[in-house]
Coordinates of C-alpha atoms and ligand atoms in Angstrom, one line a residue:
Chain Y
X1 CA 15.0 -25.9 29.4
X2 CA 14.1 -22.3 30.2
X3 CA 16.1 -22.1 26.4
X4 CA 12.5 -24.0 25.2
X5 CA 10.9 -21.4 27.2
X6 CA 11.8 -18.4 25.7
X7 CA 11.7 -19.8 22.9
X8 CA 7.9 -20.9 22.9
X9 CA 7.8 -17.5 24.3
X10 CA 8.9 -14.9 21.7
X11 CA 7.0 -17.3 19.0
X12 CA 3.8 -16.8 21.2
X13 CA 4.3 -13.1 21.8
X14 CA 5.1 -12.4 18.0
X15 CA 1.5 -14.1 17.1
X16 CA 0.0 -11.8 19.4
X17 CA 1.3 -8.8 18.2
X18 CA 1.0 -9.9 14.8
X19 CA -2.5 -10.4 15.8
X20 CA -2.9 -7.1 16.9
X21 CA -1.3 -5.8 14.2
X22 CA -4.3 -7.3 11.5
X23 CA -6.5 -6.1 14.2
X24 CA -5.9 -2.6 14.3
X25 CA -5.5 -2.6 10.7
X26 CA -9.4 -3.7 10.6
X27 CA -10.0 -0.8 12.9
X28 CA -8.4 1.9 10.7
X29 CA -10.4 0.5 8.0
X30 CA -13.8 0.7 9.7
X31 CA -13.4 3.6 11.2
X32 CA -12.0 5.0 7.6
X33 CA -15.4 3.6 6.0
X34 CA -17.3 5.9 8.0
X35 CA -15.5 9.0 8.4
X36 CA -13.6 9.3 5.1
X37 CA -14.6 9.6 1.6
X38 CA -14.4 6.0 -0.4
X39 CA -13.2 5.5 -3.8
X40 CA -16.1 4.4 -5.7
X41 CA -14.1 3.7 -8.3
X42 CA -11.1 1.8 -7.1
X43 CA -14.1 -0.4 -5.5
X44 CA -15.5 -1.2 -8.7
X45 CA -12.2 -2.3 -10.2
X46 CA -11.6 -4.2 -6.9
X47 CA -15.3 -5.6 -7.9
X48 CA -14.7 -6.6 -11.0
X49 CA -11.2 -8.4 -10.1
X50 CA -12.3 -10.1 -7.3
X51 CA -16.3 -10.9 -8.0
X52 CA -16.3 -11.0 -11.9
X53 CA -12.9 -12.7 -12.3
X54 CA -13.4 -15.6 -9.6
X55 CA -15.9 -16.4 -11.4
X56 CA -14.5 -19.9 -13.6
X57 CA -12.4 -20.8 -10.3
X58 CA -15.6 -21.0 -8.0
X59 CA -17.7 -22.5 -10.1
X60 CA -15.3 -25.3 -11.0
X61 CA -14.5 -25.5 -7.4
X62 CA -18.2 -25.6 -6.7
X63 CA -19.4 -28.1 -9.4
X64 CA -17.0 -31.1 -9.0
X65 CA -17.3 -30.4 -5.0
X66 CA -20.9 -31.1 -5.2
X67 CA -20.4 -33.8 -8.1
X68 CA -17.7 -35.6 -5.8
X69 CA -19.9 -35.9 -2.6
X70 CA -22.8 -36.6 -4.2
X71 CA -21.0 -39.7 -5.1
X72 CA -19.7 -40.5 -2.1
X73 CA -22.7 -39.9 -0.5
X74 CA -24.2 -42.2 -2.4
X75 CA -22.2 -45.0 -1.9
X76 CA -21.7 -45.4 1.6
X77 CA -25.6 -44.4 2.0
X78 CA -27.0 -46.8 -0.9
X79 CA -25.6 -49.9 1.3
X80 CA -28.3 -48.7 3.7
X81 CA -31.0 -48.0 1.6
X82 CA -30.9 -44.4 2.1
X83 CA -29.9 -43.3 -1.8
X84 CA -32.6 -41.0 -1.4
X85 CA -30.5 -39.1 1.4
X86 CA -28.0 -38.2 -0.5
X87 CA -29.2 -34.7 -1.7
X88 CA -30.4 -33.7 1.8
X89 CA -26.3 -34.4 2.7
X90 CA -24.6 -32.7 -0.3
X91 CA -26.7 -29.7 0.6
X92 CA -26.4 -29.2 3.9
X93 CA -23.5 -30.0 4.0
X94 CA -22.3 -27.7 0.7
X95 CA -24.3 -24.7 3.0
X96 CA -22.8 -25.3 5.7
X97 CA -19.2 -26.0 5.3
X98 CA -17.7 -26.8 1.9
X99 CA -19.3 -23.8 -0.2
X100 CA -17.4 -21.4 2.5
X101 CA -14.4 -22.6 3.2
X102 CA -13.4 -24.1 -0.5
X103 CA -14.4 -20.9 -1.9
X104 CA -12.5 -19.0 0.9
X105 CA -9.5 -21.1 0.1
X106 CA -9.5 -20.4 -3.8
X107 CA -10.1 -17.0 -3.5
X108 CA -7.5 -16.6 -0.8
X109 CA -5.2 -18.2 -3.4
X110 CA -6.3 -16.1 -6.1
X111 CA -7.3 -12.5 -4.7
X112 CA -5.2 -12.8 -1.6
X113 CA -2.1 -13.2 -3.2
X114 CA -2.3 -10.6 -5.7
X115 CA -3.4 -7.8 -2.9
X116 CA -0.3 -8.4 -1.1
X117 CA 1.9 -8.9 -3.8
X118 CA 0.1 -5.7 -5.5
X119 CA 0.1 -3.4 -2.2
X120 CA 3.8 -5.1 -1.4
X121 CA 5.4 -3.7 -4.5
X122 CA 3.8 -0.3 -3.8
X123 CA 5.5 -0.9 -0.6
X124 CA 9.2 -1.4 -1.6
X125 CA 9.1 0.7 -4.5
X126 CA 8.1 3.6 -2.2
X127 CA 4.4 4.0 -3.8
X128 CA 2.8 4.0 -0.3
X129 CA 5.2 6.4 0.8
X130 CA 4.7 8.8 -2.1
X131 CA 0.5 8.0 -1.3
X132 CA 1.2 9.3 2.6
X133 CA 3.5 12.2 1.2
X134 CA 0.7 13.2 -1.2
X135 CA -1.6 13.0 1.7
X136 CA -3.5 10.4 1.3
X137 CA -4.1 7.6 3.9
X138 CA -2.6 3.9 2.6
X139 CA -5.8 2.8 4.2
X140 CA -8.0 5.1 2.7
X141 CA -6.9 4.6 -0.1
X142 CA -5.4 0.7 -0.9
X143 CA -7.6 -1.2 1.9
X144 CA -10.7 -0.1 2.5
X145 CA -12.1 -0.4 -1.3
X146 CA -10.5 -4.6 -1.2
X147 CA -12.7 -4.2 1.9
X148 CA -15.6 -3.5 0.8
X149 CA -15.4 -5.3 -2.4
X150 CA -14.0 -8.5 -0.5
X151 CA -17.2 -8.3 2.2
X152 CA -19.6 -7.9 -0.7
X153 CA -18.0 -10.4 -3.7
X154 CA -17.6 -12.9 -1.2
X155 CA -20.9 -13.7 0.3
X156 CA -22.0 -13.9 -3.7
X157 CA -19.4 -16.0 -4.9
X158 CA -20.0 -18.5 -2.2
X159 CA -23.8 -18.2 -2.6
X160 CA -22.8 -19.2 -6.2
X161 CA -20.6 -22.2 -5.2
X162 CA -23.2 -23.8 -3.0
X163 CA -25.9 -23.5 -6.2
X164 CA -23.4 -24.7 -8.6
X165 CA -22.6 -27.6 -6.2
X166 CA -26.4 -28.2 -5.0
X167 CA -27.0 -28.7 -9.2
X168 CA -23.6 -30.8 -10.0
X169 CA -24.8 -33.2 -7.0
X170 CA -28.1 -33.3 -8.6
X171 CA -26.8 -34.0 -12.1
X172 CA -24.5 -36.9 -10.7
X173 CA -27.5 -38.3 -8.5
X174 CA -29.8 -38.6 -11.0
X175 CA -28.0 -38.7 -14.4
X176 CA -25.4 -41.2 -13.1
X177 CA -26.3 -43.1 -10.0
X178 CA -29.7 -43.1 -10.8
X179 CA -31.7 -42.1 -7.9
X180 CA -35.2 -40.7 -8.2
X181 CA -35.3 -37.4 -8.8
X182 CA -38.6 -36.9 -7.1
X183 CA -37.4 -38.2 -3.8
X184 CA -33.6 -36.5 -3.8
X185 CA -35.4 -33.3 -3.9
X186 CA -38.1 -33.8 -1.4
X187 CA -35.4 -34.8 1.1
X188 CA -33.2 -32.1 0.0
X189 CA -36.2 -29.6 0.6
X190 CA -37.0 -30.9 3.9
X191 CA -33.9 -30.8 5.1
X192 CA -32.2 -27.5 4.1
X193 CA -33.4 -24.9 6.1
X194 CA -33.0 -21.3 5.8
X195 CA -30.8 -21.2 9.1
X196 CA -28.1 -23.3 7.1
X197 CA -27.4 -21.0 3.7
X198 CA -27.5 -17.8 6.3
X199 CA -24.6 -19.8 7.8
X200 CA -22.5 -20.2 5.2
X201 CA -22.9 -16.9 3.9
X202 CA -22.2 -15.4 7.7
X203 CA -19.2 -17.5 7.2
X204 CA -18.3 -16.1 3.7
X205 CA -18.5 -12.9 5.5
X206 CA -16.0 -13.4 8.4
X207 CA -13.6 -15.4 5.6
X208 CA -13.7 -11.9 3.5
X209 CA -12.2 -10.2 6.4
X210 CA -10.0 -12.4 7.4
X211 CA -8.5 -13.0 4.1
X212 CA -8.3 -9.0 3.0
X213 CA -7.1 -7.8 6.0
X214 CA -4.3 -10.7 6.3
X215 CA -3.4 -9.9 2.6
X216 CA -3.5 -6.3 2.8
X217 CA -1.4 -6.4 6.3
X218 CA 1.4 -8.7 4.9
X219 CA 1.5 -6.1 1.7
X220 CA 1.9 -3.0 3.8
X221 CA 4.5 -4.4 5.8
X222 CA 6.5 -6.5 3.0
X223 CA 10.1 -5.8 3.2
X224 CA 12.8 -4.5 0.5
X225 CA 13.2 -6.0 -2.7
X226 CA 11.4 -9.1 -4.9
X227 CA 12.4 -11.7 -2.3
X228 CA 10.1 -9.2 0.2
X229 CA 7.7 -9.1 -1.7
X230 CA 7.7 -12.9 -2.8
X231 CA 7.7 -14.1 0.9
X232 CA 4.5 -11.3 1.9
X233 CA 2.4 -13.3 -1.0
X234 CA 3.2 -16.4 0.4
X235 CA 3.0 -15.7 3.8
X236 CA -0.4 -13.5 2.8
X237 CA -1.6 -17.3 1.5
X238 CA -0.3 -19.6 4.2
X239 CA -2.2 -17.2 7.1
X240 CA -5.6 -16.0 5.5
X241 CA -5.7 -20.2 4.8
X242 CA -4.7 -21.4 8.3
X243 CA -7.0 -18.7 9.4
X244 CA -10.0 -19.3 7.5
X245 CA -9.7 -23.5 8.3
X246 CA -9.6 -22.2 11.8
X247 CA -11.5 -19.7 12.4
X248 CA -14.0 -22.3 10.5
X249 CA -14.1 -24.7 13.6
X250 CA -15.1 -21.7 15.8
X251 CA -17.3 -20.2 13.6
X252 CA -19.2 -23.3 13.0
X253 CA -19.3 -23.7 16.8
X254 CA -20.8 -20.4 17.5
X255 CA -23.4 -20.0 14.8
X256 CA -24.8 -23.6 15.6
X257 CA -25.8 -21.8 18.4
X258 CA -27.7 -19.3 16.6
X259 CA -28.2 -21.5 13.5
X260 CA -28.9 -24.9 15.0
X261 CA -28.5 -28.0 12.1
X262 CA -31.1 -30.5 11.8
X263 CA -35.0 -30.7 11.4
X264 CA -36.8 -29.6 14.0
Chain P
X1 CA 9.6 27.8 7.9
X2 CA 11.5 25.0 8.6
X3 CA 13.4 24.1 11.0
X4 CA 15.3 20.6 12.7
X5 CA 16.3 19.9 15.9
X6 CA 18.5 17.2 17.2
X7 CA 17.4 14.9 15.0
X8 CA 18.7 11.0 16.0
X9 CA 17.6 8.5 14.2
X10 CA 18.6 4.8 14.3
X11 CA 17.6 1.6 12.1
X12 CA 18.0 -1.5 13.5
X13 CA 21.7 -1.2 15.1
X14 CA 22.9 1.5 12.7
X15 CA 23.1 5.4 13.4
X16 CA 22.0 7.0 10.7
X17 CA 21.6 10.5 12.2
X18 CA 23.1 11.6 15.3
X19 CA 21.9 15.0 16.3
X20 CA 21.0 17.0 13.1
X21 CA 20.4 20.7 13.1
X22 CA 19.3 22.7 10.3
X23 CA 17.4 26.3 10.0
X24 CA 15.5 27.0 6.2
X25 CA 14.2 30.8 6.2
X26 CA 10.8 31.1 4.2
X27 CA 11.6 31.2 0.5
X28 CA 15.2 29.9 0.4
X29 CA 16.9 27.1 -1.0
X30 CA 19.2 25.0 1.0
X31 CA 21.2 22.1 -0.8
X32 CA 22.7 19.3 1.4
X33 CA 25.6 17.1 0.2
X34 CA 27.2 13.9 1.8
X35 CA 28.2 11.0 0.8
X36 CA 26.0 8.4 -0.1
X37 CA 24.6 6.5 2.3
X38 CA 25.2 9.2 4.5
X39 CA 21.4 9.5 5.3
X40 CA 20.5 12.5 3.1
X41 CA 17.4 10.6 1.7
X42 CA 16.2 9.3 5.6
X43 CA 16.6 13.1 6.7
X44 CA 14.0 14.0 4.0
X45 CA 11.6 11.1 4.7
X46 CA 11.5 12.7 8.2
X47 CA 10.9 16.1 7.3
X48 CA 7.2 15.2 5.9
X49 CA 6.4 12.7 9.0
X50 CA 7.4 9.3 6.3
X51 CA 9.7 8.1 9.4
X52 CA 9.5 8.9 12.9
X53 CA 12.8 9.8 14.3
X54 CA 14.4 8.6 17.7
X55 CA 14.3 11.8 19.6
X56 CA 14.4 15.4 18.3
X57 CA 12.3 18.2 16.9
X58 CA 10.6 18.9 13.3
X59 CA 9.2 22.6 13.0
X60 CA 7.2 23.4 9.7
X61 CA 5.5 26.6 9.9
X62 CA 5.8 26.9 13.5
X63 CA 4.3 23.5 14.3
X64 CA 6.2 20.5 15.6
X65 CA 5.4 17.8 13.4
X66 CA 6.9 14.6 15.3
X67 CA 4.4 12.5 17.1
X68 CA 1.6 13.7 14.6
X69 CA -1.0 11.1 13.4
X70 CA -0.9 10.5 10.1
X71 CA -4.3 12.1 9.4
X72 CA -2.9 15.2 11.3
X73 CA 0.2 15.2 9.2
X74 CA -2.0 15.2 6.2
X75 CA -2.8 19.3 6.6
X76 CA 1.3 19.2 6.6
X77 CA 1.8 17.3 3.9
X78 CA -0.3 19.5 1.6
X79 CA 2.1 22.6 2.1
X80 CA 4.8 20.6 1.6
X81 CA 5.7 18.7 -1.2
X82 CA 8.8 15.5 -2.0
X83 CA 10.3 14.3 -4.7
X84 CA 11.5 10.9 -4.2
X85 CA 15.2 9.9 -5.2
X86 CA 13.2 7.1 -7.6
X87 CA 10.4 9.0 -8.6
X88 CA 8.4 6.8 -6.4
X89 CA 5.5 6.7 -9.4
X90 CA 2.4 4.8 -9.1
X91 CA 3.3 2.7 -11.8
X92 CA -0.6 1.3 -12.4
X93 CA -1.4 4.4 -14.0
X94 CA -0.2 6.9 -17.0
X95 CA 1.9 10.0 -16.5
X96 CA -1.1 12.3 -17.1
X97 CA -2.9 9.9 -14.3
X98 CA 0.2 10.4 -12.2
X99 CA 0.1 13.9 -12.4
X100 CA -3.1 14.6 -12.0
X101 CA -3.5 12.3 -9.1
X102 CA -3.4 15.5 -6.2
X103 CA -5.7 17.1 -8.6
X104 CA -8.3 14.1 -7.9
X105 CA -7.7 13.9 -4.6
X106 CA -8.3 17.4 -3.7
X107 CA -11.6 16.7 -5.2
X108 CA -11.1 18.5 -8.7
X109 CA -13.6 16.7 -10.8
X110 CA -13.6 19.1 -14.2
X111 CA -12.2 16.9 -16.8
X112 CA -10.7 19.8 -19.0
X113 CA -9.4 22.0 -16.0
X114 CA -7.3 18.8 -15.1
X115 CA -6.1 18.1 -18.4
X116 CA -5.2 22.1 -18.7
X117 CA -3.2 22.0 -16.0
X118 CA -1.5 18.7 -16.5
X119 CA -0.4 20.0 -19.8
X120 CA 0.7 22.9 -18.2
X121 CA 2.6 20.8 -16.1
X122 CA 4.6 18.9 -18.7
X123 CA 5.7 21.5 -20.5
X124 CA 7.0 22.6 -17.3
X125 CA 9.3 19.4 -16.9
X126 CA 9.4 19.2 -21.3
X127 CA 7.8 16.3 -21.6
X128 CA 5.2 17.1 -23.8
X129 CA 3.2 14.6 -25.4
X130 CA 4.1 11.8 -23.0
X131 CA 0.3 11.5 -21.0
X132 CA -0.6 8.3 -22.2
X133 CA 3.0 6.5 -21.1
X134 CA 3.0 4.1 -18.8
X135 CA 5.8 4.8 -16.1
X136 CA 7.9 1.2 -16.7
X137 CA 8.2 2.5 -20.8
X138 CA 9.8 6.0 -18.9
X139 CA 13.8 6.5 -18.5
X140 CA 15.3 7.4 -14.9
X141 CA 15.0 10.8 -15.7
X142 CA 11.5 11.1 -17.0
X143 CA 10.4 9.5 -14.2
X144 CA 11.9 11.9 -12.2
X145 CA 10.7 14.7 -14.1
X146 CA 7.3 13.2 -14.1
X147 CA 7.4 12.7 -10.3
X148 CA 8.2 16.3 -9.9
X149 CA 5.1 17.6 -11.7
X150 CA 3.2 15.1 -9.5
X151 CA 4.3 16.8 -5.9
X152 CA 4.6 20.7 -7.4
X153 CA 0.8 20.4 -9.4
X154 CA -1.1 21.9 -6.1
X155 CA 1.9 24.6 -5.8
X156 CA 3.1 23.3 -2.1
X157 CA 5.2 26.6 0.0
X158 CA 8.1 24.4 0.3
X159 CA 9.6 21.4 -1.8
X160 CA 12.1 19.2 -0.5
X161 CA 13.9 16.8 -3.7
X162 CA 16.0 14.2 -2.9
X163 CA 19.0 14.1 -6.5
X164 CA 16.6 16.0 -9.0
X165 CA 19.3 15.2 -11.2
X166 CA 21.0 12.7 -10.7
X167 CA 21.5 10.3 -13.5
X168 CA 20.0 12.9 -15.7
X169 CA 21.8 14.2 -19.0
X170 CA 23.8 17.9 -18.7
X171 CA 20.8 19.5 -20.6
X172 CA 17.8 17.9 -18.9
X173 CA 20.1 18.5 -15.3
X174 CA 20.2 22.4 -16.2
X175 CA 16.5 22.5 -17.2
X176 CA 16.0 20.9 -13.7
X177 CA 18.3 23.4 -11.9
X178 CA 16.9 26.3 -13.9
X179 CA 13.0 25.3 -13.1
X180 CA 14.0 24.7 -9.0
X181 CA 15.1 28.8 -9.5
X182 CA 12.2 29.6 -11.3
X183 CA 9.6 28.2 -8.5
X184 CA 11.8 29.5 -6.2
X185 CA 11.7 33.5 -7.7
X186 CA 8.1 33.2 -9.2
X187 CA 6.1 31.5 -6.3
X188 CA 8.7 32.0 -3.2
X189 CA 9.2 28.3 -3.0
X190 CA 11.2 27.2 -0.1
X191 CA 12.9 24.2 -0.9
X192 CA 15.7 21.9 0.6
X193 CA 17.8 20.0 -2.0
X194 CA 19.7 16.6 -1.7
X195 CA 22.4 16.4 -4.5
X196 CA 25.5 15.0 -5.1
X197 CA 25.8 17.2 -8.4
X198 CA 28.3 20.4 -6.8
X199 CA 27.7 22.3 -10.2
X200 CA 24.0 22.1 -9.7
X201 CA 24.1 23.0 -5.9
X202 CA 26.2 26.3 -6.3
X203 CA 23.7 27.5 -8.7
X204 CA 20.4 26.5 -7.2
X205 CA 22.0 26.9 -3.5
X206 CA 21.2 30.0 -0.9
X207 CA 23.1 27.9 1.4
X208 CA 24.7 24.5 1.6
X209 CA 24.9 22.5 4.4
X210 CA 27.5 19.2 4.4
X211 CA 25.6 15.8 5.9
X212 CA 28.8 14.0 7.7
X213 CA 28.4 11.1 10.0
X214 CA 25.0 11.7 11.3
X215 CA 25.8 15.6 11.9
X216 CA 25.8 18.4 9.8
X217 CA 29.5 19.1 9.4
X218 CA 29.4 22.1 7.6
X219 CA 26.5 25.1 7.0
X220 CA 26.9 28.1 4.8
X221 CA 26.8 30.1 1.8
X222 CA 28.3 28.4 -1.2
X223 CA 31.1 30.8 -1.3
X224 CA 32.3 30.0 2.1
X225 CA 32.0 26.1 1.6
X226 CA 34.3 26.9 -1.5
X227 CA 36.6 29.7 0.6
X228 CA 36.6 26.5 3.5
X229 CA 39.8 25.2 3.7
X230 CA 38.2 22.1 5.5
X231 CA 40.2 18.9 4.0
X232 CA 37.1 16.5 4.6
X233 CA 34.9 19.6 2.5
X234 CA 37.7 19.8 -0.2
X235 CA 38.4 16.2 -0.4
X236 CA 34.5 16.0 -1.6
X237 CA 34.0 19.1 -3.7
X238 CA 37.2 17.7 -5.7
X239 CA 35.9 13.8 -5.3
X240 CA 39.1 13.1 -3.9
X241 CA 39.8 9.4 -2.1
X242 CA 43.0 9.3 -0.9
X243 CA 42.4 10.9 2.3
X244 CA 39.7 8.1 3.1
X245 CA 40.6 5.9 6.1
Ligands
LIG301 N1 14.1 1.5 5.5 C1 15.4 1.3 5.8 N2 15.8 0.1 6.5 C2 17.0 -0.1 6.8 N3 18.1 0.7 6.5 C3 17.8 1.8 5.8 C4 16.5 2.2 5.4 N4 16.5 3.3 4.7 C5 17.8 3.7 4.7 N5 18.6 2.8 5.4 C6 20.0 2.9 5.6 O1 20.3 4.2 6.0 C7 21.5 4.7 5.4 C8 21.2 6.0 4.8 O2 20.4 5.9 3.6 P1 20.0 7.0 2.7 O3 19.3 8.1 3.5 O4 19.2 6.4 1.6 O5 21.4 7.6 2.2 P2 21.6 8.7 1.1 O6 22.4 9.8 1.8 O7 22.5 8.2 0.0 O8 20.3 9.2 0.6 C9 22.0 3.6 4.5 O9 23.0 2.9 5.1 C10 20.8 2.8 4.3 O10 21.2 1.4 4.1
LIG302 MG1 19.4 9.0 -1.1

């Protein structure tokens, strides 16, 4: 029994510390963004590989998301007469929750992974010790441009996503199910409100850090070898996911407070 | 200059150093040998703040680097320079990228003063030619070499190189040994060198101290360690086995 105990125990302590760990990692990095001098031009790589080559995978993600509930949508809600609904739904609801956390997911598969298997090899192969001997700070140098990149790319790729998936619904819903146009927009109109695209780009926001600083952290700390390596990119996936679905549930709590759904 | 204290130093269960002492007067060279493994390369990782040792003392230039933060230890890091036993290349960007990188980072923006003085660099470590080569298309050696150029570029007062040449050929090793000598005489370099090569440490050597079991064993000129009649020192400037438990 008290076996059990210390067992939950030493799991619970080492997600705290790992916490912390993340934490203070973001700390460095802010405080680095205004004290120290930023690579302009390691950003604009990190720009161009995170932003410009996301591109295809959000707005496929985007498209058949919005195609898919549109459809669905449409089913359940044509029973009850309420076709007409259906963009009002896909919209919100692509604002809200689906354009943030399916384009959080695909870039923390795509961007994620490649920071911390990128910054994990520089690890092992004794890059970021040959960075600190040349003195230069690992965060200075490898985290806070993926920072900044991340907390900029993100808030437009997921502003992208929700357009992309706003049109694909309205494609399907018109071109296939057949619903009038005039009305699907009105409702649409009517019931998307400013409040709900702040949201999800809020959101897109907290994923960015969440994902970069999970990424960056398992890199820096990967250990020897390609296995190392190998199991920081997977862990780096697994974590900024879990993290993003649940920070998700919070965030979606907290900012219906300040962001309240519905018409009012 | 520089100067170590009781240095301990453990990883996970294992000892690697137990109490190391060493003295480096301003402008000398000291070469330490030991077996491999022996914790030759950790001892150098310590000596510019890379690891953090168990207890003990670090004194560069009359300041005690240990518990430094690693912004502090960046003033340090500038006066002294490493050459990693791998090279330790950033291995996104060219050789002339790689050498240049200090250059950068200190802020040197002039396009043609760092490509003069990246130039001057290779044909420092004769590898002329060789900017635009990516590190993976580089042998062992070049890499070395090319890591070299990389921490001497900004002329650091001391230079610590963990096996310049090992794995090198005889020619490329004497080049090495011959260019350690020359920063040493022309710029009053003080450097501490890890090698396993006994040819290259009596000629590059002021002193020569022998890393054993976490301690150094043995500290002195290199004609005493050859005048030693030690068996543990002989057994290992003649590569001998037999007297291995
Ligand atoms: N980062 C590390 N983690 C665990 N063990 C290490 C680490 N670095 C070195 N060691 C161990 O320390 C010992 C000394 O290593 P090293 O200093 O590289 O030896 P050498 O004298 O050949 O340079 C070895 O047993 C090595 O396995
Ligand atoms: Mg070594």
């Amino acid at each position: 029994m008290t076996r059990i105990f210390t067992g939950v125990g030493a799991v619970v302590v080492a997600l705290f510390i790992y916490v912390g760990e993340v934490v203070v990692l973001a700390a460095e990095t802010f405080a680095s963004i205004f004290s120290q001098k930023i690579r302009w031009r390691i950003f604009m790589d990190q720009i161009v590989e995170i932003g410009l080559r996301s591109q295809l995978v959000v707005v496929i993600t985007g498209a058949f998301t919005g195609a898919v509930f549109a459809a669905q949508t449409f089913f359940q809600f044509n029973k009850l007469g309420m076709g007409s609904a259906v963009g009002a739904v896909v919209s919100v609801a692509i604002c809200r929750e689906l354009g943030p956390v399916l384009t959080a997911l695909m870039v923390t598969g795509r961007v994620g992974a490649s920071m911390s298997a990128e910054i994990g090899t520089m690890k092992v192969t004794e890059q970021v010790d040959a960075l600190r001997a040349l003195a230069v700070h690992p965060v200075d140098y490898l985290v806070v441009p993926r920072a900044l990149a991340m907390m900029l790319s993100m808030p437009l790729l997921v502003a992208e996503c929700i357009g992309v998936g706003i049109a694909a619904g309205y494609l399907v819903a018109i071109g296939l199910l057949e619903i009038n146009g005039t009305y699907y927009m009105a409702n649409m109109v009517r019931w998307t409100q400013m409040r709900d695209i702040v949201m999800g780009l809020s959101k897109a926001f907290c994923f960015a850090l969440l994902i970069v600083f999970i990424s960056c952290h398992k890199g820096l700390t990967s250990r020897e070898g390609a296995v190392g390596v190998g199991k920081a990119t997977t862990e780096a996936v697994v974590d900024s996911s879990l993290a993003v679905l649940i920070c998700n549930f919070f965030l979606t709590m907290a900012l219906n407070i300040i962001f309240p759904a519905g018409y009012q | 200059m520089l100067a170590v204290r009781g240095l301990t130093k453990s990883i996970g269960t294992q000892e690697i150093l137990r109490g190391v002492d060493l003295d480096v007067p301003k402008g000398e060279t000291l070469v330490i040998i030991g077996r491999s493994g022996g914790g030759k390369s950790v001892l150098l990782k310590h000596l510019v703040g890379l690891m953090q040792p168990d207890a003990g003392e670090i004194w560069i230039e009359g300041q005690n680097i240990i518990g430094l933060s690693e912004r502090k230890l960046a003033a340090i890091r500038r006066k002294v320079g490493i050459l990693f036993q791998g090279g330790a290349l950033f291995d996104s960007m060219t050789v002339e990228e790689n050498i240049a990188f200090p250059l950068r980072e200190a802020g040197e923006r002039d396009s043609k003063v760092i490509r003069e003085q990246v130039n001057e660099m290779l044909e420092v470590i004769e590898l002329e030619g060789q900017q635009k080569k990516m590190p993976v298309n580089l042998s062992g050696g070049m890499k070395k070499r090319v890591g070299l150029a990389r921490s001497i570029i900004r002329r650091p007062s001391c230079i610590l190189y963990d096996e310049p040449t090992a794995g090198l050929d005889p020619v490329v090793s004497d080049s090495i040994n011959r260019l350690i000598r020359r920063l040493q005489e022309r710029y009053h370099v003080t450097s501490v060198v890890v090698t396993h090569d006994m040819k290259s440490a009596f000629h590059i050597a002021d002193h020569i101290a022998y890393l054993h079991e976490g301690r150094v064993y043995f500290h002195g000129t290199s004609a005493e360690l050859e005048r030693s009649g030690d068996t543990l020192i002989q057994d290992f400037l003649l590569g001998r086995s037999e007297g291995l438990p």
